[in-house]
mmCIF file of C-alpha atoms in Angstrom:
data_model
loop_
_atom_site.group_PDB
_atom_site.id
_atom_site.type_symbol
_atom_site.label_atom_id
_atom_site.label_comp_id
_atom_site.label_asym_id
_atom_site.label_seq_id
_atom_site.Cartn_x
_atom_site.Cartn_y
_atom_site.Cartn_z
ATOM 1 C CA MET A 1 59.064 23.448 124.299
ATOM 2 C CA PRO A 2 61.974 20.772 123.357
ATOM 3 C CA VAL A 3 64.776 20.928 126.226
ATOM 4 C CA GLU A 4 68.333 21.667 124.899
ATOM 5 C CA PRO A 5 70.514 19.149 126.173
ATOM 6 C CA ALA A 6 74.530 19.540 127.045
ATOM 7 C CA PRO A 7 76.222 20.057 123.870
ATOM 8 C CA SER A 8 78.322 17.151 122.202
ATOM 9 C CA VAL A 9 82.072 16.697 122.759
ATOM 10 C CA TRP A 10 82.455 15.369 119.235
ATOM 11 C CA SER A 11 82.945 17.102 115.959
ATOM 12 C CA PHE A 12 81.538 15.865 112.731
ATOM 13 C CA GLY A 13 83.940 17.781 110.599
ATOM 14 C CA ASN A 14 83.336 19.808 107.227
ATOM 15 C CA PRO A 15 80.974 18.340 104.940
ATOM 16 C CA ALA A 16 82.999 19.721 102.134
ATOM 17 C CA ALA A 17 85.586 17.097 102.971
ATOM 18 C CA TYR A 18 83.236 14.044 102.963
ATOM 19 C CA GLU A 19 83.955 11.711 100.106
ATOM 20 C CA GLN A 20 81.965 12.480 97.132
ATOM 21 C CA ASP A 21 80.865 9.093 96.116
ATOM 22 C CA ASP A 22 80.313 7.645 99.814
ATOM 23 C CA ASP A 23 77.027 7.888 102.079
ATOM 24 C CA LEU A 24 79.150 7.012 105.193
ATOM 25 C CA VAL A 25 80.948 9.891 106.382
ATOM 26 C CA ALA A 26 82.040 9.193 110.075
ATOM 27 C CA ILE A 27 82.243 6.418 112.665
ATOM 28 C CA GLY A 28 82.300 6.374 116.438
ATOM 29 C CA ALA A 29 81.230 9.393 118.623
ATOM 30 C CA ASP A 30 78.167 8.467 120.976
ATOM 31 C CA LEU A 31 74.602 8.741 120.849
ATOM 32 C CA GLU A 32 74.000 11.084 123.632
ATOM 33 C CA PRO A 33 71.204 13.663 123.061
ATOM 34 C CA GLY A 34 73.527 16.575 122.428
ATOM 35 C CA THR A 35 75.398 14.719 119.808
ATOM 36 C CA LEU A 36 72.355 13.281 117.987
ATOM 37 C CA LEU A 37 70.941 16.978 117.624
ATOM 38 C CA ALA A 38 74.222 18.154 116.620
ATOM 39 C CA ALA A 39 74.335 15.488 113.914
ATOM 40 C CA TYR A 40 70.971 16.343 112.565
ATOM 41 C CA ARG A 41 72.047 19.925 112.260
ATOM 42 C CA ARG A 42 74.970 19.026 110.066
ATOM 43 C CA GLY A 43 72.688 16.752 107.931
ATOM 44 C CA LEU A 44 73.885 13.542 109.535
ATOM 45 C CA PHE A 45 72.080 10.509 110.794
ATOM 46 C CA PRO A 46 73.182 7.442 112.991
ATOM 47 C CA MET A 47 72.732 3.770 112.138
ATOM 48 C CA PRO A 48 74.305 0.710 113.748
ATOM 49 C CA SER A 49 76.568 -1.215 112.078
ATOM 50 C CA SER A 50 75.466 -4.884 111.050
ATOM 51 C CA THR A 51 78.159 -6.217 113.743
ATOM 52 C CA PRO A 52 77.389 -6.092 117.458
ATOM 53 C CA GLY A 53 79.719 -3.861 119.373
ATOM 54 C CA ASP A 54 80.916 -1.849 116.247
ATOM 55 C CA PRO A 55 80.963 1.879 116.901
ATOM 56 C CA THR A 56 78.248 3.874 115.538
ATOM 57 C CA TYR A 57 77.936 4.647 111.599
ATOM 58 C CA TRP A 58 76.916 7.935 110.511
ATOM 59 C CA PHE A 59 75.586 8.876 107.188
ATOM 60 C CA CYS A 60 75.060 11.907 104.749
ATOM 61 C CA PRO A 61 73.485 10.488 101.827
ATOM 62 C CA VAL A 62 75.069 11.496 98.489
ATOM 63 C CA ARG A 63 71.550 11.479 97.159
ATOM 64 C CA ARG A 64 69.248 12.716 99.646
ATOM 65 C CA GLY A 65 65.382 11.644 99.760
ATOM 66 C CA VAL A 66 63.388 14.484 100.944
ATOM 67 C CA LEU A 67 59.514 15.289 100.726
ATOM 68 C CA PRO A 68 58.780 18.840 100.205
ATOM 69 C CA LEU A 69 55.030 19.385 101.662
ATOM 70 C CA GLU A 70 53.717 20.400 98.652
ATOM 71 C CA ALA A 71 54.853 17.408 96.663
ATOM 72 C CA LEU A 72 52.852 14.886 98.747
ATOM 73 C CA VAL A 73 50.910 12.826 96.271
ATOM 74 C CA VAL A 74 47.748 11.087 97.796
ATOM 75 C CA SER A 75 46.110 8.567 95.582
ATOM 76 C CA ARG A 76 42.398 8.246 95.498
ATOM 77 C CA SER A 77 42.491 4.749 97.186
ATOM 78 C CA LEU A 78 45.010 6.372 100.032
ATOM 79 C CA ARG A 79 42.659 9.305 100.429
ATOM 80 C CA ARG A 80 39.797 6.597 101.211
ATOM 81 C CA SER A 81 41.915 4.742 103.544
ATOM 82 C CA CYS A 82 42.720 8.047 105.661
ATOM 83 C CA ARG A 83 38.970 8.078 106.531
ATOM 84 C CA ASP A 84 39.433 4.855 108.200
ATOM 85 C CA PHE A 85 41.990 6.085 110.749
ATOM 86 C CA GLU A 86 42.684 8.442 113.526
ATOM 87 C CA ILE A 87 45.760 10.569 113.618
ATOM 88 C CA ARG A 88 47.608 11.016 117.004
ATOM 89 C CA VAL A 89 50.724 12.479 117.860
ATOM 90 C CA ASP A 90 53.149 11.518 120.834
ATOM 91 C CA THR A 91 50.544 9.023 122.543
ATOM 92 C CA ALA A 92 52.346 5.871 121.719
ATOM 93 C CA PHE A 93 55.920 6.823 120.834
ATOM 94 C CA GLU A 94 57.713 3.678 122.271
ATOM 95 C CA GLU A 95 55.127 1.357 120.998
ATOM 96 C CA VAL A 96 55.925 3.090 117.485
ATOM 97 C CA LEU A 97 59.473 2.543 118.068
ATOM 98 C CA ASP A 98 59.027 -1.060 119.047
ATOM 99 C CA GLY A 99 57.085 -1.648 115.970
ATOM 100 C CA CYS A 100 59.583 -0.138 113.442
ATOM 101 C CA ALA A 101 62.189 -2.063 115.501
ATOM 102 C CA ASP A 102 60.329 -5.566 115.203
ATOM 103 C CA PRO A 103 63.290 -7.944 114.549
ATOM 104 C CA ARG A 104 60.711 -9.966 112.223
ATOM 105 C CA ARG A 105 61.012 -7.206 109.684
ATOM 106 C CA ALA A 106 63.265 -7.736 106.949
ATOM 107 C CA SER A 107 64.501 -4.276 106.877
ATOM 108 C CA GLY A 108 64.913 -3.900 110.813
ATOM 109 C CA TRP A 109 67.879 -2.083 111.768
ATOM 110 C CA ILE A 110 66.812 -0.268 115.117
ATOM 111 C CA ASP A 111 69.143 -2.040 117.960
ATOM 112 C CA GLY A 112 68.780 -1.412 121.663
ATOM 113 C CA ASP A 113 71.445 1.555 121.702
ATOM 114 C CA ILE A 114 69.486 3.260 119.019
ATOM 115 C CA ARG A 115 65.992 2.657 120.974
ATOM 116 C CA LYS A 116 67.482 3.874 124.316
ATOM 117 C CA ALA A 117 68.858 7.077 122.533
ATOM 118 C CA TYR A 118 65.742 7.885 120.876
ATOM 119 C CA LEU A 119 63.472 7.613 123.941
ATOM 120 C CA ARG A 120 65.779 10.122 125.591
ATOM 121 C CA LEU A 121 65.331 12.442 122.767
ATOM 122 C CA HIS A 122 61.608 11.792 122.775
ATOM 123 C CA HIS A 123 61.506 12.690 126.657
ATOM 124 C CA LEU A 124 63.383 15.810 125.883
ATOM 125 C CA GLY A 125 60.799 16.801 123.573
ATOM 126 C CA TRP A 126 62.865 16.166 120.010
ATOM 127 C CA ALA A 127 61.855 13.119 118.811
ATOM 128 C CA HIS A 128 57.988 12.418 117.944
ATOM 129 C CA SER A 129 55.505 9.857 116.805
ATOM 130 C CA VAL A 130 52.808 10.137 114.371
ATOM 131 C CA GLU A 131 50.399 7.395 114.942
ATOM 132 C CA ALA A 132 47.518 5.995 112.678
ATOM 133 C CA TRP A 133 44.848 4.361 114.957
ATOM 134 C CA ARG A 134 41.849 2.604 114.018
ATOM 135 C CA ASP A 135 39.163 1.043 116.390
ATOM 136 C CA GLY A 136 41.138 2.150 119.484
ATOM 137 C CA ARG A 137 44.507 0.144 118.450
ATOM 138 C CA LEU A 138 47.706 1.423 116.970
ATOM 139 C CA ALA A 139 47.778 0.288 113.511
ATOM 140 C CA GLY A 140 50.922 1.857 112.168
ATOM 141 C CA GLY A 141 53.020 4.999 112.711
ATOM 142 C CA LEU A 142 56.266 6.754 112.060
ATOM 143 C CA TYR A 143 58.704 8.507 114.256
ATOM 144 C CA GLY A 144 61.471 10.908 113.809
ATOM 145 C CA VAL A 145 63.345 14.287 115.103
ATOM 146 C CA ALA A 146 61.859 17.668 114.652
ATOM 147 C CA ILE A 147 64.353 20.598 114.812
ATOM 148 C CA GLY A 148 62.931 23.991 113.442
ATOM 149 C CA GLY A 149 61.236 23.392 110.173
ATOM 150 C CA LEU A 150 62.977 19.789 109.664
ATOM 151 C CA PHE A 151 61.146 16.608 110.340
ATOM 152 C CA ALA A 152 63.941 13.912 110.092
ATOM 153 C CA GLY A 153 61.980 10.843 109.393
ATOM 154 C CA GLU A 154 63.781 7.606 110.937
ATOM 155 C CA SER A 155 61.405 4.744 110.470
ATOM 156 C CA MET A 156 57.684 3.664 109.737
ATOM 157 C CA PHE A 157 55.772 0.505 110.068
ATOM 158 C CA HIS A 158 52.208 -0.903 109.774
ATOM 159 C CA ARG A 159 50.060 -3.473 111.110
ATOM 160 C CA VAL A 160 47.073 -2.589 108.897
ATOM 161 C CA ARG A 161 47.157 -1.923 105.167
ATOM 162 C CA ASP A 162 48.084 1.798 104.272
ATOM 163 C CA ALA A 163 48.278 2.494 108.339
ATOM 164 C CA SER A 164 52.028 3.944 107.803
ATOM 165 C CA LYS A 165 51.136 6.022 104.638
ATOM 166 C CA VAL A 166 48.088 7.304 106.412
ATOM 167 C CA ALA A 167 50.451 8.295 109.278
ATOM 168 C CA LEU A 168 52.791 10.328 106.513
ATOM 169 C CA VAL A 169 49.810 12.043 105.222
ATOM 170 C CA GLY A 170 49.026 12.975 108.594
ATOM 171 C CA LEU A 171 52.539 14.356 109.289
ATOM 172 C CA VAL A 172 52.305 16.465 106.342
ATOM 173 C CA GLU A 173 48.840 17.870 107.403
ATOM 174 C CA LEU A 174 50.234 18.694 110.665
ATOM 175 C CA LEU A 175 52.977 20.668 109.168
ATOM 176 C CA ARG A 176 51.148 22.859 106.939
ATOM 177 C CA ASP A 177 50.829 26.153 108.275
ATOM 178 C CA GLU A 178 52.110 29.603 107.192
ATOM 179 C CA HIS A 179 55.613 28.327 107.012
ATOM 180 C CA ALA A 180 54.609 25.028 105.268
ATOM 181 C CA ARG A 181 56.726 25.863 101.989
ATOM 182 C CA ASP A 182 59.822 26.487 104.366
ATOM 183 C CA ARG A 183 59.365 23.031 106.045
ATOM 184 C CA LEU A 184 61.106 19.645 104.797
ATOM 185 C CA ILE A 185 60.647 16.120 105.619
ATOM 186 C CA ASP A 186 63.902 14.314 105.450
ATOM 187 C CA VAL A 187 63.383 10.718 104.554
ATOM 188 C CA GLN A 188 67.370 9.830 104.260
ATOM 189 C CA TRP A 189 67.259 7.622 101.090
ATOM 190 C CA GLY A 190 64.434 7.601 98.175
ATOM 191 C CA THR A 191 62.898 4.508 97.345
ATOM 192 C CA PRO A 192 60.289 3.776 94.542
ATOM 193 C CA HIS A 193 57.681 3.331 97.041
ATOM 194 C CA LEU A 194 58.654 6.734 98.882
ATOM 195 C CA ALA A 195 58.966 8.154 95.004
ATOM 196 C CA SER A 196 54.989 7.182 94.593
ATOM 197 C CA LEU A 197 54.273 9.611 97.536
ATOM 198 C CA GLY A 198 56.086 12.594 96.175
ATOM 199 C CA VAL A 199 59.566 12.059 97.551
ATOM 200 C CA VAL A 200 62.487 13.286 95.202
ATOM 201 C CA GLU A 201 66.137 13.064 95.598
ATOM 202 C CA ILE A 202 68.429 16.002 95.962
ATOM 203 C CA SER A 203 72.171 16.326 95.935
ATOM 204 C CA ARG A 204 74.005 16.305 99.354
ATOM 205 C CA ALA A 205 75.321 19.592 98.729
ATOM 206 C CA ALA A 206 71.815 20.905 97.839
ATOM 207 C CA TYR A 207 70.400 19.465 101.113
ATOM 208 C CA LEU A 208 73.284 21.159 102.974
ATOM 209 C CA ARG A 209 72.828 24.437 101.536
ATOM 210 C CA ARG A 210 69.190 24.382 102.271
ATOM 211 C CA LEU A 211 69.250 22.890 105.756
ATOM 212 C CA PRO A 212 70.222 26.182 107.863
ATOM 213 C CA GLY A 213 67.205 27.638 106.449
ATOM 214 C CA VAL A 214 65.043 24.984 107.351
ATOM 215 C CA LEU A 215 66.094 24.881 110.790
ATOM 216 C CA ALA A 216 65.663 28.306 111.585
ATOM 217 C CA VAL A 217 62.192 28.108 110.662
ATOM 218 C CA SER A 218 59.591 28.251 113.688
ATOM 219 C CA PRO A 219 58.580 24.855 115.066
ATOM 220 C CA ALA A 220 55.377 23.237 114.045
ATOM 221 C CA ALA A 221 53.018 24.051 116.996
ATOM 222 C CA VAL A 222 52.214 20.328 117.214
ATOM 223 C CA PHE A 223 55.659 19.747 118.247
ATOM 224 C CA SER A 224 56.337 22.617 120.239
#
């Protein structure tokens, strides 16, 4: 089971007081495990500023991208691709993290502080990788934080076509149990690509109303 770290010394305030049209809701605090978990439990997640040395930015999107498990869309071609990969969990967390952090990626945002913070969460049993392997090599994957029935996806990458999408399909399959309808995958922001896989956007208020019930769901066996 995951190890609960020391509680955070920081408070993220009252969500009702957040600016109604701004995804950025806080700046500062730290990236200690207790702070990260407190943030996720309040609907927030961290990202570094674009300026080295700046404090951490904390976001709670006005329009939240989520994937209800029953909404996953698997095209015929993606279903065929799934046959070519093996899904593994937590066998290469650091390699997945580094794949997502590759500075050659145009959308790369994971810096050294974020890397260290999520490695700590992984060692405590909260952060997990879902990996797509082919021919004995890591072809792609994703990582995120699992708390109760919430999987807060952080990033994904691929080295082989469709590998990251296959990892997402694998994640959904791993979460499909008797509590599947009460589980939720949070992808932070929706994109046209994610929408094609079934991701929908809901309001910040709707996300925060649903979050306590999602967190109260028993953890999926694969992550507990």
